[in-house]
Structure formats: structure tokens, C-alpha cells
mmCIF file of C-alpha atoms in Angstrom:
data_model
loop_
_atom_site.group_PDB
_atom_site.id
_atom_site.type_symbol
_atom_site.label_atom_id
_atom_site.label_comp_id
_atom_site.label_asym_id
_atom_site.label_seq_id
_atom_site.Cartn_x
_atom_site.Cartn_y
_atom_site.Cartn_z
ATOM 1 C CA MET A 1 47.987 219.544 26.705
ATOM 2 C CA THR A 2 50.984 220.211 28.222
ATOM 3 C CA LYS A 3 53.010 218.270 30.668
ATOM 4 C CA LYS A 4 52.183 220.459 33.674
ATOM 5 C CA ASP A 5 48.376 219.699 33.126
ATOM 6 C CA VAL A 6 48.619 215.745 32.914
ATOM 7 C CA LYS A 7 47.945 214.160 36.198
ATOM 8 C CA ASP A 8 50.355 212.169 37.877
ATOM 9 C CA ASP A 9 48.768 208.974 38.641
ATOM 10 C CA SER A 10 51.422 206.748 40.020
ATOM 11 C CA LYS A 11 51.430 208.310 43.478
ATOM 12 C CA GLU A 12 47.712 208.055 43.955
ATOM 13 C CA ILE A 13 46.243 204.990 45.364
ATOM 14 C CA THR A 14 43.325 203.690 43.572
ATOM 15 C CA ARG A 15 40.627 201.723 45.067
ATOM 16 C CA ARG A 16 41.884 198.499 43.262
ATOM 17 C CA LYS A 17 45.275 198.915 45.192
ATOM 18 C CA PHE A 18 43.698 199.981 48.064
ATOM 19 C CA PHE A 19 41.908 196.681 48.634
ATOM 20 C CA LEU A 20 44.876 194.875 47.063
ATOM 21 C CA ILE A 21 47.286 196.310 49.958
ATOM 22 C CA PHE A 22 44.850 195.432 52.307
ATOM 23 C CA GLY A 23 43.787 192.092 51.042
ATOM 24 C CA TRP A 24 47.203 190.875 51.293
ATOM 25 C CA PHE A 25 47.856 192.930 54.902
ATOM 26 C CA GLY A 26 44.897 190.716 56.048
ATOM 27 C CA ILE A 27 46.175 187.207 54.496
ATOM 28 C CA LEU A 28 49.789 187.604 56.032
ATOM 29 C CA SER A 29 48.152 188.761 59.362
ATOM 30 C CA SER A 30 45.901 185.488 59.582
ATOM 31 C CA LEU A 31 49.116 183.440 58.691
ATOM 32 C CA ALA A 32 51.248 185.084 61.260
ATOM 33 C CA GLY A 33 48.679 184.299 63.987
ATOM 34 C CA SER A 34 48.044 181.024 62.863
ATOM 35 C CA ALA A 35 52.051 180.289 62.690
ATOM 36 C CA PHE A 36 52.399 181.748 66.396
ATOM 37 C CA GLY A 37 49.437 179.582 67.498
ATOM 38 C CA ALA A 38 51.162 176.425 66.494
ATOM 39 C CA VAL A 39 54.294 177.413 67.836
ATOM 40 C CA ARG A 40 52.617 178.451 71.353
ATOM 41 C CA PHE A 41 50.817 174.841 70.961
ATOM 42 C CA MET A 42 54.482 172.903 70.691
ATOM 43 C CA PHE A 43 55.334 174.422 74.264
ATOM 44 C CA PRO A 44 52.252 174.379 76.544
ATOM 45 C CA ASN A 45 52.160 176.282 79.855
ATOM 46 C CA VAL A 46 51.693 173.209 82.220
ATOM 47 C CA LEU A 47 50.989 173.282 85.964
ATOM 48 C CA TYR A 48 52.433 170.418 87.621
ATOM 49 C CA GLU A 49 50.699 169.129 90.952
ATOM 50 C CA PRO A 50 53.158 167.806 93.607
ATOM 51 C CA SER A 51 53.341 164.338 94.040
ATOM 52 C CA THR A 52 50.775 162.496 95.896
ATOM 53 C CA THR A 53 53.376 160.183 97.698
ATOM 54 C CA PHE A 54 56.107 161.622 99.536
ATOM 55 C CA LYS A 55 58.374 160.852 102.748
ATOM 56 C CA ILE A 56 58.091 162.544 105.808
ATOM 57 C CA GLY A 57 60.850 161.035 108.040
ATOM 58 C CA LYS A 58 61.625 158.116 110.467
ATOM 59 C CA PRO A 59 59.325 156.896 112.952
ATOM 60 C CA SER A 60 61.975 157.715 115.644
ATOM 61 C CA ASP A 61 61.641 161.430 114.343
ATOM 62 C CA TYR A 62 58.245 161.217 115.999
ATOM 63 C CA PRO A 63 57.904 160.521 119.838
ATOM 64 C CA PRO A 64 55.352 158.336 121.509
ATOM 65 C CA ASN A 65 52.178 159.838 122.625
ATOM 66 C CA THR A 66 52.621 162.689 120.593
ATOM 67 C CA VAL A 67 50.729 164.582 117.791
ATOM 68 C CA THR A 68 53.103 166.338 115.191
ATOM 69 C CA PHE A 69 52.065 169.127 112.482
ATOM 70 C CA VAL A 70 54.141 168.587 109.546
ATOM 71 C CA GLN A 71 53.430 171.815 107.591
ATOM 72 C CA ASP A 72 54.989 171.348 104.256
ATOM 73 C CA ASN A 73 52.629 168.259 103.652
ATOM 74 C CA ARG A 74 49.579 169.562 105.479
ATOM 75 C CA LEU A 75 49.285 166.535 107.792
ATOM 76 C CA PHE A 76 49.485 165.267 111.377
ATOM 77 C CA VAL A 77 51.521 162.263 112.586
ATOM 78 C CA VAL A 78 49.741 160.668 115.279
ATOM 79 C CA ARG A 79 52.149 158.188 117.344
ATOM 80 C CA GLY A 80 50.784 155.768 120.306
ATOM 81 C CA LYS A 81 47.801 158.391 121.570
ATOM 82 C CA ASP A 82 44.536 157.515 123.342
ATOM 83 C CA GLY A 83 44.236 153.995 121.874
ATOM 84 C CA ILE A 84 46.226 154.720 118.271
ATOM 85 C CA GLU A 85 48.615 151.867 118.000
ATOM 86 C CA GLY A 86 51.533 152.658 116.075
ATOM 87 C CA ILE A 87 51.592 155.892 113.594
ATOM 88 C CA ARG A 88 48.934 157.208 111.973
ATOM 89 C CA ILE A 89 49.053 160.124 109.160
ATOM 90 C CA ILE A 90 45.930 162.173 109.283
ATOM 91 C CA SER A 91 45.454 165.155 107.107
ATOM 92 C CA SER A 92 45.178 168.934 108.541
ATOM 93 C CA ILE A 93 42.907 170.227 106.084
ATOM 94 C CA CYS A 94 39.270 170.747 107.545
ATOM 95 C CA THR A 95 36.581 169.011 105.705
ATOM 96 C CA HIS A 96 34.539 172.181 105.860
ATOM 97 C CA MET A 97 36.229 174.868 104.161
ATOM 98 C CA GLY A 98 40.049 173.613 103.944
ATOM 99 C CA CYS A 99 41.457 175.535 106.740
ATOM 100 C CA THR A 100 44.110 173.978 109.216
ATOM 101 C CA PRO A 101 43.102 172.752 112.525
ATOM 102 C CA LYS A 102 45.048 173.317 115.652
ATOM 103 C CA TRP A 103 45.922 170.459 117.927
ATOM 104 C CA VAL A 104 44.618 171.398 121.547
ATOM 105 C CA GLU A 105 46.705 168.765 123.686
ATOM 106 C CA ALA A 106 44.869 169.784 126.775
ATOM 107 C CA LYS A 107 41.548 168.745 125.203
ATOM 108 C CA ASN A 108 42.855 166.070 123.231
ATOM 109 C CA GLN A 109 41.110 167.348 120.047
ATOM 110 C CA TRP A 110 41.561 169.280 116.760
ATOM 111 C CA GLU A 111 40.046 172.834 116.677
ATOM 112 C CA CYS A 112 39.661 174.605 113.368
ATOM 113 C CA PRO A 113 39.737 178.134 113.908
ATOM 114 C CA CYS A 114 38.086 179.279 110.576
ATOM 115 C CA HIS A 115 34.282 177.963 111.409
ATOM 116 C CA GLY A 116 34.620 176.178 114.908
ATOM 117 C CA SER A 117 34.799 172.445 113.719
ATOM 118 C CA VAL A 118 36.218 170.184 116.219
ATOM 119 C CA PHE A 119 37.465 166.746 115.645
ATOM 120 C CA ASN A 120 38.916 163.853 118.103
ATOM 121 C CA ILE A 121 42.016 162.021 118.124
ATOM 122 C CA LYS A 122 40.733 159.546 115.481
ATOM 123 C CA GLY A 123 39.523 162.472 113.163
ATOM 124 C CA ASN A 124 36.036 162.078 113.475
ATOM 125 C CA VAL A 125 34.021 165.146 114.070
ATOM 126 C CA ILE A 126 32.561 166.026 117.449
ATOM 127 C CA ALA A 127 31.350 169.687 116.794
ATOM 128 C CA GLY A 128 30.700 172.528 114.391
ATOM 129 C CA PRO A 129 29.643 172.399 110.363
ATOM 130 C CA ALA A 130 32.688 169.896 108.840
ATOM 131 C CA PRO A 131 30.467 167.258 106.702
ATOM 132 C CA ASP A 132 33.135 164.726 106.913
ATOM 133 C CA PRO A 133 36.110 163.451 109.586
ATOM 134 C CA LEU A 134 39.597 164.224 108.714
ATOM 135 C CA PRO A 135 40.873 161.096 106.533
ATOM 136 C CA TRP A 136 43.831 159.065 107.344
ATOM 137 C CA TYR A 137 46.563 158.607 104.621
ATOM 138 C CA LYS A 138 48.030 155.267 104.254
ATOM 139 C CA ALA A 139 51.402 154.964 105.414
ATOM 140 C CA THR A 140 54.048 152.628 105.159
ATOM 141 C CA ILE A 141 58.065 152.235 105.598
ATOM 142 C CA ALA A 142 59.788 153.088 102.706
ATOM 143 C CA SER A 143 63.026 150.605 102.146
ATOM 144 C CA ASP A 144 65.225 153.484 103.463
ATOM 145 C CA GLY A 145 63.301 153.357 106.594
ATOM 146 C CA ARG A 146 61.421 156.559 106.545
ATOM 147 C CA ILE A 147 57.442 156.769 106.725
ATOM 148 C CA LEU A 148 56.147 156.722 103.207
ATOM 149 C CA VAL A 149 52.688 158.550 102.979
ATOM 150 C CA ASP A 150 50.224 158.305 99.723
ATOM 151 C CA SER A 151 47.749 160.846 100.146
ATOM 152 C CA SER A 152 45.968 160.057 97.041
ATOM 153 C CA LYS A 153 44.984 157.023 99.603
ATOM 154 C CA LYS A 154 42.237 158.407 101.948
ATOM 155 C CA ASN A 155 40.162 156.502 104.416
ATOM 156 C CA TYR A 156 38.395 157.242 107.772
ATOM 157 C CA VAL A 157 38.362 153.398 109.731
ATOM 158 C CA LYS A 158 40.834 151.221 107.897
ATOM 159 C CA PRO A 159 43.200 150.067 110.793
ATOM 160 C CA ASP A 160 45.892 149.226 107.916
ATOM 161 C CA TYR A 161 46.020 152.829 107.427
ATOM 162 C CA GLN A 162 48.555 153.177 110.243
ATOM 163 C CA ILE A 163 51.884 151.748 110.919
ATOM 164 C CA LYS A 164 52.782 149.393 113.839
ATOM 165 C CA VAL A 165 55.960 150.377 115.308
#
């Protein structure tokens, strides 16, 4: 046999080498995936909800006998209108499908443009598919003189959910 007849096995991958290479590749891939998961766990992707307590202005910002829409917080400020003493904060989220009812001054009521729910000045449902009245939010006067609203505290009939001014 001459040197030319001898096969060079060093460049050919044997079955054993093939499984060894892919075995190590699998192990290292698993470790890299686990390390990536551990690093991602340390830096969570959290969605923070806005605070349920917020200030909306001073009582003097809301004239007597008016209903004012506060768009940023999706609420109505009702001041001294039709038997409502002081200031009352009422949600502007329709209890039917979450649309924003519009205040109709001429009729003295809220009308929801989406499905036709109608609410009176106290938030009670007088027509339409809404299952519940518009809730009142608890409101107090903060130390700086502004109205502090707690939208996590909702009620439909409590008189202490209004500010006497």
C-alpha cells in the first residue's frame, strides 16, 4: 500500500463525532436559553395602572349650578344643581359598555351616544340598557385646597360622597 491508497480519516466526521458535536450544541443552547430567561425574570415588563387617587382643581374652579366634564380623569363635577348640595363627583363611564355619556343641559340628563342609555342628574338610569347607575366617587378637600378624588371608592347613594361648600 502506498500513501495515496490510505484514506485520510481526520477530515471525515464519524457518527460518534456527529452526535458529540450536536449533543454539546444542545446542552449549550439549553444553558443559554435558561440564562436568558433568568435575566428576563430580573427585569419584568410591568404595566403600571394610574393612581386611583388624584386632584382635579379647587372648588372655585367649578361654578355653582354647573356640570363640568373632566376629560383627563373621565368624570363629571356636579356643583349645586337640582337638589345636589355642594360638589359631587360622578363617573363619566357608562355602566353598559364603557362609553362616555354627554351632558345635555336642556334636558338636565346624561345621554350615552353608543346605545342610548339615559341618566338623571343623580346618575340613576332612566332609560336604555345600562344595568347600573353612574357611580359617585368619594371626594374630599386636600390640605392644599384642591378636590381630592378617590375613584376606587364608588357609591350610588351615600350623602358623604359629596363635598359641602
